[in-house]
CSV table of C-alpha atoms in Angstrom, one decimal:
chain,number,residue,atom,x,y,z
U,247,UNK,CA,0.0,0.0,0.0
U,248,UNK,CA,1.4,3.0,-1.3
U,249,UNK,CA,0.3,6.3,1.0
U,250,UNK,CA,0.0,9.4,-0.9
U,251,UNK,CA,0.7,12.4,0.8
U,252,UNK,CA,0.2,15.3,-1.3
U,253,UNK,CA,-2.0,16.5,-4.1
U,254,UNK,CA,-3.5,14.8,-5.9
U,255,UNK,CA,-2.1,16.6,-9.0
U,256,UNK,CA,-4.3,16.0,-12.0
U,257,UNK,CA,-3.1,16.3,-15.5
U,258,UNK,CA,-4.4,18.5,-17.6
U,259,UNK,CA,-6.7,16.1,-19.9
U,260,UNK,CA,-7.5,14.4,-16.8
U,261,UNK,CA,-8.8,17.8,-15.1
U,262,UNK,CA,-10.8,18.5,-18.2
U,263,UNK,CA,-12.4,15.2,-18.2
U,264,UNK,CA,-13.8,15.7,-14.6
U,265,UNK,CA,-14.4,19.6,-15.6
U,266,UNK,CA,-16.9,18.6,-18.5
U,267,UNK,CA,-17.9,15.0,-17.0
U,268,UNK,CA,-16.9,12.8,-19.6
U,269,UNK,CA,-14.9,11.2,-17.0
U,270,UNK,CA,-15.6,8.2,-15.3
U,271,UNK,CA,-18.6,8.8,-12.7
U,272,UNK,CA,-17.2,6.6,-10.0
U,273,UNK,CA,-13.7,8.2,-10.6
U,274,UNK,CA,-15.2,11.6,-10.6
U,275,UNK,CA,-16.8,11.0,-7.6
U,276,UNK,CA,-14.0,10.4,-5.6
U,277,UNK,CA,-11.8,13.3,-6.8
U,278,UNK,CA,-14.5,15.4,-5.9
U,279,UNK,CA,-14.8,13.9,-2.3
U,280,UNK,CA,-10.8,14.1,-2.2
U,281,UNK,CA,-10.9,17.7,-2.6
U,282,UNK,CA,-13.6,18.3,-0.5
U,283,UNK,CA,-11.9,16.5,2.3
U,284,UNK,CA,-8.7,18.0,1.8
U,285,UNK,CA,-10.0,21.3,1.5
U,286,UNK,CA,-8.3,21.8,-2.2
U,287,UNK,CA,-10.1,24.0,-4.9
U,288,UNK,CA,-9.7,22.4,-7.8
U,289,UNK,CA,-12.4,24.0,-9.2
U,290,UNK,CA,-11.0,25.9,-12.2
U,291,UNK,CA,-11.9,23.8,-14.7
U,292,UNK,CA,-15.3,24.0,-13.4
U,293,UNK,CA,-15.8,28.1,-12.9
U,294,UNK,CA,-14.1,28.1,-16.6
U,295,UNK,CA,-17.1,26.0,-17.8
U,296,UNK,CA,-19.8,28.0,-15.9
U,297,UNK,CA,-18.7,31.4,-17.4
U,298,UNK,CA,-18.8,29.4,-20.9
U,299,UNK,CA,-22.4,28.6,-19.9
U,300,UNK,CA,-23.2,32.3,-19.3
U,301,UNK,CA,-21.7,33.1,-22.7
U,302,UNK,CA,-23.7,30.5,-24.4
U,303,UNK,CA,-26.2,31.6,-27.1
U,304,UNK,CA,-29.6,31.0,-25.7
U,305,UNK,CA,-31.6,28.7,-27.6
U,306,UNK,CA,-35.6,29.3,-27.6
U,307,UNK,CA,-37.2,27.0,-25.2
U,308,UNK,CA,-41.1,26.0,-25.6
U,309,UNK,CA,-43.7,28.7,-24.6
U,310,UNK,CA,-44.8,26.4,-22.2
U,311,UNK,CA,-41.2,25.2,-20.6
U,312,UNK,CA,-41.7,27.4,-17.9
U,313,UNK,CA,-45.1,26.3,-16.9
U,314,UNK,CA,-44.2,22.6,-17.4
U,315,UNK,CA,-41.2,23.3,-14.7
U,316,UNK,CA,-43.7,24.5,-12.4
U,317,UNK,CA,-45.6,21.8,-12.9
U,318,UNK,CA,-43.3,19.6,-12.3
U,319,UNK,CA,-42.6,20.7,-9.3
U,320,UNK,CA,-46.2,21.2,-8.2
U,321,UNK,CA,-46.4,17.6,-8.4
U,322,UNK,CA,-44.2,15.9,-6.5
U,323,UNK,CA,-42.9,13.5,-9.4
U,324,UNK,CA,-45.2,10.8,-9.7
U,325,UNK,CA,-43.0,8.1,-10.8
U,326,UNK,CA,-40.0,9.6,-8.4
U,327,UNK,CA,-42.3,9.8,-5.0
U,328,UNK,CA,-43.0,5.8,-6.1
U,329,UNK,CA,-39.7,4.8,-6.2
U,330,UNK,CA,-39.0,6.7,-3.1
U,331,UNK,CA,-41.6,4.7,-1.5
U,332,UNK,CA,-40.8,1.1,-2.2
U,333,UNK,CA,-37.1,0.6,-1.1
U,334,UNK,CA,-37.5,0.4,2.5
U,335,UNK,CA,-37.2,3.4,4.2
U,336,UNK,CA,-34.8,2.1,7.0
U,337,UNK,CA,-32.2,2.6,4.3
U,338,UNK,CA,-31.9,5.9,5.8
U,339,UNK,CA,-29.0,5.5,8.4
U,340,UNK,CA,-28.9,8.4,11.2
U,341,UNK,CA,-25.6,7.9,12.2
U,342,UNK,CA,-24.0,11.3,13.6
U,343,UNK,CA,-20.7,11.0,11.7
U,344,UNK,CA,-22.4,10.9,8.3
U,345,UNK,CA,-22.8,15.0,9.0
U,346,UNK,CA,-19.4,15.6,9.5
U,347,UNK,CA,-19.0,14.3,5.6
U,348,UNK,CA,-18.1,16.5,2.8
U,349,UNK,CA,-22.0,17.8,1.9
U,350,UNK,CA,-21.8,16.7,-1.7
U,351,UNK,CA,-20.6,13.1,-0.9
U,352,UNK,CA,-23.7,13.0,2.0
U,353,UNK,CA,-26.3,14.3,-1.1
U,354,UNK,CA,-25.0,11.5,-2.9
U,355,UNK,CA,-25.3,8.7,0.1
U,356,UNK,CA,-28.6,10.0,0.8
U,357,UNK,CA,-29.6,9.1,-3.2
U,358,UNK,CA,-27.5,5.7,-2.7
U,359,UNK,CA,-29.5,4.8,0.2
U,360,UNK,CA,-32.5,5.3,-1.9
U,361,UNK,CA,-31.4,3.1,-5.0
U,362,UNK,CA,-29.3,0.0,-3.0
U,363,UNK,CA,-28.8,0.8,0.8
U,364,UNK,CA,-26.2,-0.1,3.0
U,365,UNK,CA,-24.9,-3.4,2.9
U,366,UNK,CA,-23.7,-5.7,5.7
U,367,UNK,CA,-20.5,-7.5,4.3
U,368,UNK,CA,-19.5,-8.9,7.6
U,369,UNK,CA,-16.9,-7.5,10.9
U,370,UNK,CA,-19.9,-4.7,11.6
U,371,UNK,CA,-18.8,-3.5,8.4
U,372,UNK,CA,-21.3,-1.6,6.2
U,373,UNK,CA,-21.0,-0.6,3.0
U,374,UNK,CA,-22.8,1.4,0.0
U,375,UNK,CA,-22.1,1.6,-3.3
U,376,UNK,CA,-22.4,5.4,-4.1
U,377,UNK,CA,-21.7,4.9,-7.7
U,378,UNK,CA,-20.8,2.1,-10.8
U,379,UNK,CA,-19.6,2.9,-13.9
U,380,UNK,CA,-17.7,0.5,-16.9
U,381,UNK,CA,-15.8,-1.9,-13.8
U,382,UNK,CA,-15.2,1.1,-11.3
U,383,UNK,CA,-17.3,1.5,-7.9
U,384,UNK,CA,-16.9,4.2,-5.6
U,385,UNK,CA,-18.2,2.9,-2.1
U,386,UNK,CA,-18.9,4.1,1.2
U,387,UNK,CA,-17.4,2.2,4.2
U,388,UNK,CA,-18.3,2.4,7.7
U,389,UNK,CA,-15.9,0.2,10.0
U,390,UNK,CA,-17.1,-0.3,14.0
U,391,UNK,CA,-14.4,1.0,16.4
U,392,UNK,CA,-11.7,-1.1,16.7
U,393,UNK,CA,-13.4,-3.8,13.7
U,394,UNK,CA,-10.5,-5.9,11.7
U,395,UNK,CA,-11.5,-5.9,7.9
U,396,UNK,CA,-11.0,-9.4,6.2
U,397,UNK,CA,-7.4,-10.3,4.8
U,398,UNK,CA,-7.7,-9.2,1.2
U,399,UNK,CA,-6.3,-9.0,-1.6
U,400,UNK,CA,-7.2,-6.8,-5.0
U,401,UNK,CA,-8.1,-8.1,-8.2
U,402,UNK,CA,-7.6,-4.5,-9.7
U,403,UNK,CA,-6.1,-1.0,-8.2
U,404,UNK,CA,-7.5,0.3,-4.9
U,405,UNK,CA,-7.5,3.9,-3.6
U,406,UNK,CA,-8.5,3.8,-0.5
U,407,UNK,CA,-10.1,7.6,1.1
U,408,UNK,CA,-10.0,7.8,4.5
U,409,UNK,CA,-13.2,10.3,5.6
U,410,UNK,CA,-13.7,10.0,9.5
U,411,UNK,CA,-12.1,8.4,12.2
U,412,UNK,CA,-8.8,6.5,11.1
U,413,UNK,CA,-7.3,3.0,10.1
U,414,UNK,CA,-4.1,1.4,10.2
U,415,UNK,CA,-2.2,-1.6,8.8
U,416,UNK,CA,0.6,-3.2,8.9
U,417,UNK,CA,2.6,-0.2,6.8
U,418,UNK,CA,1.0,2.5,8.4
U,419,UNK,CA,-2.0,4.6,9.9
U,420,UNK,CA,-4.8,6.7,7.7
U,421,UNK,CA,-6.6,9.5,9.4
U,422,UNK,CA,-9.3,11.7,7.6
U,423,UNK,CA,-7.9,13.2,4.2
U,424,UNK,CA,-5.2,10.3,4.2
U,425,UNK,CA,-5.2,7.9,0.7
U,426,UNK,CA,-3.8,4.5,0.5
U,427,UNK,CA,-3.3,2.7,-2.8
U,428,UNK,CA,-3.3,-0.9,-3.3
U,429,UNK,CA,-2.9,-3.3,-6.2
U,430,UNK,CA,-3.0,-7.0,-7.0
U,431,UNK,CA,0.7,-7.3,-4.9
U,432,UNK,CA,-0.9,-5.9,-2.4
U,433,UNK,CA,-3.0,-8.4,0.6
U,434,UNK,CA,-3.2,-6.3,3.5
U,435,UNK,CA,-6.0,-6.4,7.2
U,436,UNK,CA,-6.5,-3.1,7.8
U,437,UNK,CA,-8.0,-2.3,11.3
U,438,UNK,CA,-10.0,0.5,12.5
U,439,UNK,CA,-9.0,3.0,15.1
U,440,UNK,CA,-10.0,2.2,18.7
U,441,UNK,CA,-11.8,5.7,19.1
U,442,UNK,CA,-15.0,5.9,17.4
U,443,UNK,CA,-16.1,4.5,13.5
U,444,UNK,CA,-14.1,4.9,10.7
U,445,UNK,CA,-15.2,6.0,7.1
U,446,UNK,CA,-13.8,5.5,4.2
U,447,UNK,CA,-14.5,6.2,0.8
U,448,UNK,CA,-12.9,3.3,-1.7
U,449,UNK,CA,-12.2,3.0,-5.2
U,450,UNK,CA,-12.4,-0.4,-6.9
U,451,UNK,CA,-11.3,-1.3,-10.0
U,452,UNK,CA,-13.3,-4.9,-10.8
U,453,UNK,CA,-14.2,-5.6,-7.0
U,454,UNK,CA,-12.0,-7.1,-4.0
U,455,UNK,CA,-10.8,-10.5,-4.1
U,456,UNK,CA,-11.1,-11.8,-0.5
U,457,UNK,CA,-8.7,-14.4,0.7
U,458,UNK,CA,-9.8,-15.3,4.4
U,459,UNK,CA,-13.0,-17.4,4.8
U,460,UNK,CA,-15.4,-14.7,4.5
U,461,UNK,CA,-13.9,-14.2,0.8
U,462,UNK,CA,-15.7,-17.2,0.1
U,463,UNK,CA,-18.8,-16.6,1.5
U,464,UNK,CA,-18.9,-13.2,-0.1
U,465,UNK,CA,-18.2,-15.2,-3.5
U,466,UNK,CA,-21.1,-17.3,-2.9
U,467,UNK,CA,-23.3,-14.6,-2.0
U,468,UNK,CA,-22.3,-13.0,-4.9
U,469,UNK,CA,-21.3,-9.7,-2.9
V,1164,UNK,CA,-32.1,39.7,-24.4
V,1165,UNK,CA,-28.4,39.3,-23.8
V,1166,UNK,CA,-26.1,39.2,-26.7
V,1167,UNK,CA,-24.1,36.1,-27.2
V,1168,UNK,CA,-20.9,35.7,-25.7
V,1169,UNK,CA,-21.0,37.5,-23.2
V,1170,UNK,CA,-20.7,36.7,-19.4
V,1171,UNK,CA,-22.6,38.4,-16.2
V,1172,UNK,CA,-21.3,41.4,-14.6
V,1173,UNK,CA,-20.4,40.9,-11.2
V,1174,UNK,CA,-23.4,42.7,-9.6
V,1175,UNK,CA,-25.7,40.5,-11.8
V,1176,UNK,CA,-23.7,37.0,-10.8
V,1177,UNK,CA,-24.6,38.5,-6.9
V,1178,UNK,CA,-28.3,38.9,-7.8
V,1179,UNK,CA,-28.6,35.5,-9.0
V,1180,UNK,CA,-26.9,34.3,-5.7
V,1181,UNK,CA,-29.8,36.0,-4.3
V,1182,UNK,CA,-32.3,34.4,-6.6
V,1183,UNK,CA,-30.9,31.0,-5.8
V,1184,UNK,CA,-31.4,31.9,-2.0
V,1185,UNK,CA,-34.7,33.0,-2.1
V,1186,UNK,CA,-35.9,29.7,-3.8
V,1187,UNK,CA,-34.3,28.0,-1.3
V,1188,UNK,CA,-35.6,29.6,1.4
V,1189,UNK,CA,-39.0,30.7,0.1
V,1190,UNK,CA,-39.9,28.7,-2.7
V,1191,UNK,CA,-40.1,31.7,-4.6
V,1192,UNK,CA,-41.3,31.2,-7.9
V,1193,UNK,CA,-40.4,35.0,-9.1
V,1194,UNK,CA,-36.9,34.1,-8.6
V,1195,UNK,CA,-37.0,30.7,-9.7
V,1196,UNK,CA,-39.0,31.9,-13.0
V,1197,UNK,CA,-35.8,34.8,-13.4
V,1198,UNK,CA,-33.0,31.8,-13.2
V,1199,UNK,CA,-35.4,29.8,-15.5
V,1200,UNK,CA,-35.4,32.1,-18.1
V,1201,UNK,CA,-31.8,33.0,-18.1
V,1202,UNK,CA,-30.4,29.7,-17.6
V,1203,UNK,CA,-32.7,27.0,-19.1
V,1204,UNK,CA,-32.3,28.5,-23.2
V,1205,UNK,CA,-28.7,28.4,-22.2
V,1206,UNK,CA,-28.7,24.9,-21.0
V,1207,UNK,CA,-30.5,23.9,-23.7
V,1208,UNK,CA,-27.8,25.1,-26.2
V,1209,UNK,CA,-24.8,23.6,-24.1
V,1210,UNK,CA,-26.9,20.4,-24.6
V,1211,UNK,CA,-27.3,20.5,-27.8
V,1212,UNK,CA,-23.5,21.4,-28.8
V,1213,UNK,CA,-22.7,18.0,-26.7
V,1214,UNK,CA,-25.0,15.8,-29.7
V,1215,UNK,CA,-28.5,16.1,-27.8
V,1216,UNK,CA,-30.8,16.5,-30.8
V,1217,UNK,CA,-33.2,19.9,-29.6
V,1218,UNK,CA,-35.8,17.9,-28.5
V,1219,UNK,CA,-34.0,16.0,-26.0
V,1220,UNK,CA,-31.8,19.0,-25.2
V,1221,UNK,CA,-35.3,20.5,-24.1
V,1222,UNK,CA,-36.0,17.8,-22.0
V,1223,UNK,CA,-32.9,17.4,-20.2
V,1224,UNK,CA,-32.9,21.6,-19.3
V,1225,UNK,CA,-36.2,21.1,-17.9
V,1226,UNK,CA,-35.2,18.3,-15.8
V,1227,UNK,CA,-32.0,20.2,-14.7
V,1228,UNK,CA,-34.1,23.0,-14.0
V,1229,UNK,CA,-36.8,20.9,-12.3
V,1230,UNK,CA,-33.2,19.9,-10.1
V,1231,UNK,CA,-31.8,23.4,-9.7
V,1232,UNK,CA,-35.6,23.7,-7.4
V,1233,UNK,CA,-35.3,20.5,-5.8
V,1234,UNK,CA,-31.4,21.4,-4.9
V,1235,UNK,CA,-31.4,25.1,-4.1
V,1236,UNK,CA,-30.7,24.3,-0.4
V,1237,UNK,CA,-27.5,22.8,-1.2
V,1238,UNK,CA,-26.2,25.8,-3.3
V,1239,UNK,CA,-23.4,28.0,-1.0
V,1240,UNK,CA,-22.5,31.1,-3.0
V,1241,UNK,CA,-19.2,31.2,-0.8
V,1242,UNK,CA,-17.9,28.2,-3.0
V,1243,UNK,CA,-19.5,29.0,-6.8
V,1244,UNK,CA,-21.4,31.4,-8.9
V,1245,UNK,CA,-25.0,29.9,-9.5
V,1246,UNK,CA,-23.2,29.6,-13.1
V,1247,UNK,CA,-21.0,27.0,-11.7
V,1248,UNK,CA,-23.6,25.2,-10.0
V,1249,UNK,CA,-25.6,24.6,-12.4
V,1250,UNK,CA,-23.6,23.6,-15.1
V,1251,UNK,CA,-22.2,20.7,-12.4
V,1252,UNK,CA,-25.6,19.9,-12.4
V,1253,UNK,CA,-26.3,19.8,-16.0
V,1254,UNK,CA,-23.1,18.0,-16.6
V,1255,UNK,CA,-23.8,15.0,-14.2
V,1256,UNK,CA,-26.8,14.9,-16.4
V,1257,UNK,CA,-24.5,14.3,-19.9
V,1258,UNK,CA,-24.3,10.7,-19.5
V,1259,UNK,CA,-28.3,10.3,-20.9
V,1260,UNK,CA,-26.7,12.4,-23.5
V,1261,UNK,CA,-24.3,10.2,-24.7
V,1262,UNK,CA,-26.4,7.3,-24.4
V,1263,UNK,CA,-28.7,9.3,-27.1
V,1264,UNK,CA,-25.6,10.3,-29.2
V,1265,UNK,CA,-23.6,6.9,-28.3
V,1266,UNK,CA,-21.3,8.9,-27.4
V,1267,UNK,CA,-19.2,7.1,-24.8
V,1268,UNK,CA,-17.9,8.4,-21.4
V,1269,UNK,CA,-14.0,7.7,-21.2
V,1270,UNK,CA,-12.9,5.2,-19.0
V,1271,UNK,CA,-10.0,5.9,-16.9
V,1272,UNK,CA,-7.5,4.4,-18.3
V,1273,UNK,CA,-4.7,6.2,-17.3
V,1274,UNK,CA,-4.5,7.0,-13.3
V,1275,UNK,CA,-6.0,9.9,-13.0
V,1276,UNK,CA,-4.8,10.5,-9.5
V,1277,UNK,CA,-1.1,10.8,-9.5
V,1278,UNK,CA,1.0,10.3,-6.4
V,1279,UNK,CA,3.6,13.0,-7.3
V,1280,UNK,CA,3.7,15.8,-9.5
V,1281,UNK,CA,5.3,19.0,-10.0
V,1282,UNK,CA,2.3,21.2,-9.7
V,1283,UNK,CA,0.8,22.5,-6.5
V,1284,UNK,CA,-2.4,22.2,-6.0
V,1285,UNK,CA,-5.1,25.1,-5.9
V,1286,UNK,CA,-5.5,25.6,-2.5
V,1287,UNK,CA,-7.6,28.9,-2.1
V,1288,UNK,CA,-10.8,29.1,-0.8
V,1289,UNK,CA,-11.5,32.6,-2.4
V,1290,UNK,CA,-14.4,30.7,-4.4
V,1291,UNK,CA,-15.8,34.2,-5.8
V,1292,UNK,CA,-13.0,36.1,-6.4
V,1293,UNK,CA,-11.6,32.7,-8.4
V,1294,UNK,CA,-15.1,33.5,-10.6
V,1295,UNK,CA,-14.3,37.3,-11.1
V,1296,UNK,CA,-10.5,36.3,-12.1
V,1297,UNK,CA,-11.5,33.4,-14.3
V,1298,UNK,CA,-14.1,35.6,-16.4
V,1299,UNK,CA,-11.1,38.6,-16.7
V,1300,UNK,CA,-8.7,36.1,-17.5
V,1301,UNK,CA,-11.0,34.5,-20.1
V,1302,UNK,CA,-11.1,37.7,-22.3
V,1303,UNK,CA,-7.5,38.3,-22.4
V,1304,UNK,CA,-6.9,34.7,-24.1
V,1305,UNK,CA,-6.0,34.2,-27.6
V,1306,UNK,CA,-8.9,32.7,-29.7
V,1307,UNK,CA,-6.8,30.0,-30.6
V,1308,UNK,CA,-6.4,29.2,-26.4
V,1309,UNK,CA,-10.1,30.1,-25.5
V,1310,UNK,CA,-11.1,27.6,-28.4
V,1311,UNK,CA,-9.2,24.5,-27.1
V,1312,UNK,CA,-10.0,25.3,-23.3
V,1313,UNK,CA,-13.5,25.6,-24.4
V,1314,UNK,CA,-13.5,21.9,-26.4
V,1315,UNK,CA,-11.6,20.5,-23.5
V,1316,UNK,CA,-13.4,21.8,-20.3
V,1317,UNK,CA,-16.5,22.5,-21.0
V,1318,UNK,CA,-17.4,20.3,-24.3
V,1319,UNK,CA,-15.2,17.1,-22.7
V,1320,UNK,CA,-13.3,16.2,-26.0
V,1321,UNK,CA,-10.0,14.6,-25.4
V,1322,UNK,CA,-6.9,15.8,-26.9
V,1323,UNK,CA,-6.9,13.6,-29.5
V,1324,UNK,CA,-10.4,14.3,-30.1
V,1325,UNK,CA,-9.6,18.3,-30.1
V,1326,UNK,CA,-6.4,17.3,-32.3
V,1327,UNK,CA,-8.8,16.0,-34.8
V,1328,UNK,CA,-11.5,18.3,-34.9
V,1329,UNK,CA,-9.2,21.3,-35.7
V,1330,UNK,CA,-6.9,19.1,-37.4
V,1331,UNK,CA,-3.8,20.5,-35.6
V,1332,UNK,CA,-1.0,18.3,-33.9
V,1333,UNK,CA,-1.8,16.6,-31.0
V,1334,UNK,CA,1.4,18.2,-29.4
V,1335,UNK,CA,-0.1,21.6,-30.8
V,1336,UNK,CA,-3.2,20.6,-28.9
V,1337,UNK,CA,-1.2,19.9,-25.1
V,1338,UNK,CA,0.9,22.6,-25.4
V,1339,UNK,CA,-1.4,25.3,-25.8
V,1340,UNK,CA,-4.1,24.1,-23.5
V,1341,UNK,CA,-1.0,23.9,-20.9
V,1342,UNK,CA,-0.3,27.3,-21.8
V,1343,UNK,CA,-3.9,28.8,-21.3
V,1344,UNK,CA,-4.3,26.5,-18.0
V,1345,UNK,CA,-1.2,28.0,-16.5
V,1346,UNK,CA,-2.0,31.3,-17.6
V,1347,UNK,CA,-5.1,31.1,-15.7
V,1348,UNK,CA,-3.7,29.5,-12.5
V,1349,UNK,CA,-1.2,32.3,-12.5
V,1350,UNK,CA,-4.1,35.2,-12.9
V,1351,UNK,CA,-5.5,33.4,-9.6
V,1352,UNK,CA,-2.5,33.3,-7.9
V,1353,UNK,CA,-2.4,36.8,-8.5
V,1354,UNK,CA,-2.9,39.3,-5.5
């Protein structure tokens, strides 16, 4: 696991592709939550594209578009306040850290929660998949005081976020802001701090292979 | 109407803050109709110049301005013009676009997140003095800069893509939008 102390330092294609969000949505979620949490403004790219918005030529909308908006909003999206309905709404968690997450990455666990909901994958360890796109997840994990994960292994490159609390293993410890990568070389047990939960935000390339025994139950349950 | 081209004064940027606020707070639907009319023909062009045919360019405004309502509460003027917001919002919203113009998203081939680099990153939390700087700076770039920044950032082609498109180099293409970038980091670094 290779800790990675400063930056992250995008390249310039790279920054564009998250500017305009023809990125990858997992990937761009996690940059996002990396600057958030480290307090960096990498947000050029972005204000460069919102003054290009306001020098846009408007195109006519229908007469009615405004209307229809208000309409929409009048009625509290039929097919949305359905959908809202039917995944149970325990998926909610209240747990008190969540607020002291970056409020763009706690929007987009609250729409997660609506769509899969937190999963247990064994250890006390929840997680939720906040985002899948072409064989990358970014996924929100909350580890009980003290928890060991499972021994694992990767089948692809890991970046691991740490959000709250803190982890270590055996080549270091992560507090909040810190990021650990890990590849296939890599089979590591990290454990949780003794003080309170720790969350992490992770970055999976094709999913975890797990080693230990509850690798194989995950494989069975298709986890 | 506003001609073309031309980007909000700084007074008008704060009024819009304002606008955004009182939807938030109010549910006002005088302010809401104001940010509808400026921003949703604008939307509908962005869309459009990504390969939404109008019709489904017309849709997808309206939904991101059905979104701007739902999410007002979550805007914070200390960190981005409403400008800036939205167009976050509208670009989370490109990937129905592509799916209509099978258009793919890129896949990350490359890290994108690289453990070293020579560059320090932005640290300032002057959000809206970033958006007065970036809107002066903007204006005093060659057309041949503003161009490739504009394909890059804001349309989402890749170099090789803008390479083609003009039908310039693709080292042509790096260096300049290195140029322009650094240009612009240094007009923020500025005072």
């Amino acid at each position: 696991m290779i800790r990675i102390e400063n930056g992250p330092h995008l390249d310039d294609e790279s920054r564009a592709m998250l500017a305009s969000g023809r990125a990858n949505a997992a990937v761009a979620l996690f940059v996002d939550t990396l600057m958030d949490v480290r307090g960096v403004d990498e947000r050029l790219g972005e204000r460069l594209s919102g003054a290009m918005l306001e020098a846009e030529a408007p195109a006519a909308m229908r007469d009615d578009a405004l209307a229809r908006a208000l309409a929409a909003i009048d009625a509290p999206a039929a097919p949305e306040s359905a959908a809202k309905r039917r995944p149970k709404r325990s998926g909610q968690k209240a747990w008190p850290e969540l607020i002291r997450l970056p409020p763009r990455l706690q929007d987009a666990i609250r729409e997660a929660e609506r769509d899969a909901g937190w999963k247990s994958i064994g250890f006390g360890i929840q997680s939720l998949a906040i985002r899948k796109a072409d064989g990358v997840t970014a996924e929100v994990m909350r580890i009980p005081p003290g928890a060991r994960t499972p021994v694992h292994t990767h089948r692809g490159r890991e970046y691991t976020l740490c959000l709250v609390g803190g982890f270590s293993d055996a080549r270091g410890s992560y507090g909040p802001g810190d990021l650990s990568f890990a590849d296939p070389n890599v089979t590591h047990q990290p454990i949780a701090d003794e003080d309170g939960p720790c969350y992490v935000l992770a970055l999976t390339e094709a999913g975890l292979q797990l080693t230990g025994v509850m690798g194989v139950v995950q494989k069975l349950l298709g986890l | 109407m506003r001609p073309a081209g031309e980007t909000l004064s700084e007074p008008e940027r704060e009024h819009f803050c304002d606008l955004l606020d009182a939807v938030a707070a109010n549910q006002d639907r005088e302010a809401y109709s104001e940010l509808f009319a400026y921003y949703a023909p604008r939307l509908k062009s962005y869309l459009v110049r990504l390969g939404a045919d109008p019709g489904s360019a017309e849709e997808i405004a309206q939904d991101v301005m059905v979104t701007v309502w739902r999410k007002a509460s979550l805007f914070d003027r200390t960190q981005a013009s409403v400008s800036t917001w939205i167009f976050r919002i509208a670009r989370n919203r490109r990937i129905d676009v592509y799916r209509r113009a099978k258009k793919p998203a890129l896949d990350p081939e490359e890290p994108m997140i690289l453990p070293a680099g020579v560059e320090a990153p932005d640290a300032r939390v002057d959000a809206l003095d970033d958006e007065v700087r970036v809107r002066e700076a903007l204006k005093d770039l060659p057309e041949e800069q503003l161009s490739m920044l504009k394909l890059a950032f804001y349309e989402g082609l890749s170099h090789r893509e803008i390479a083609d498109r003009l039908d310039v180099p693709l080292g042509t293409v790096k260096s300049r939008i290195r140029l322009a970038f650094v240009k612009m980091k240094s007009r923020l670094a500025d005072e």
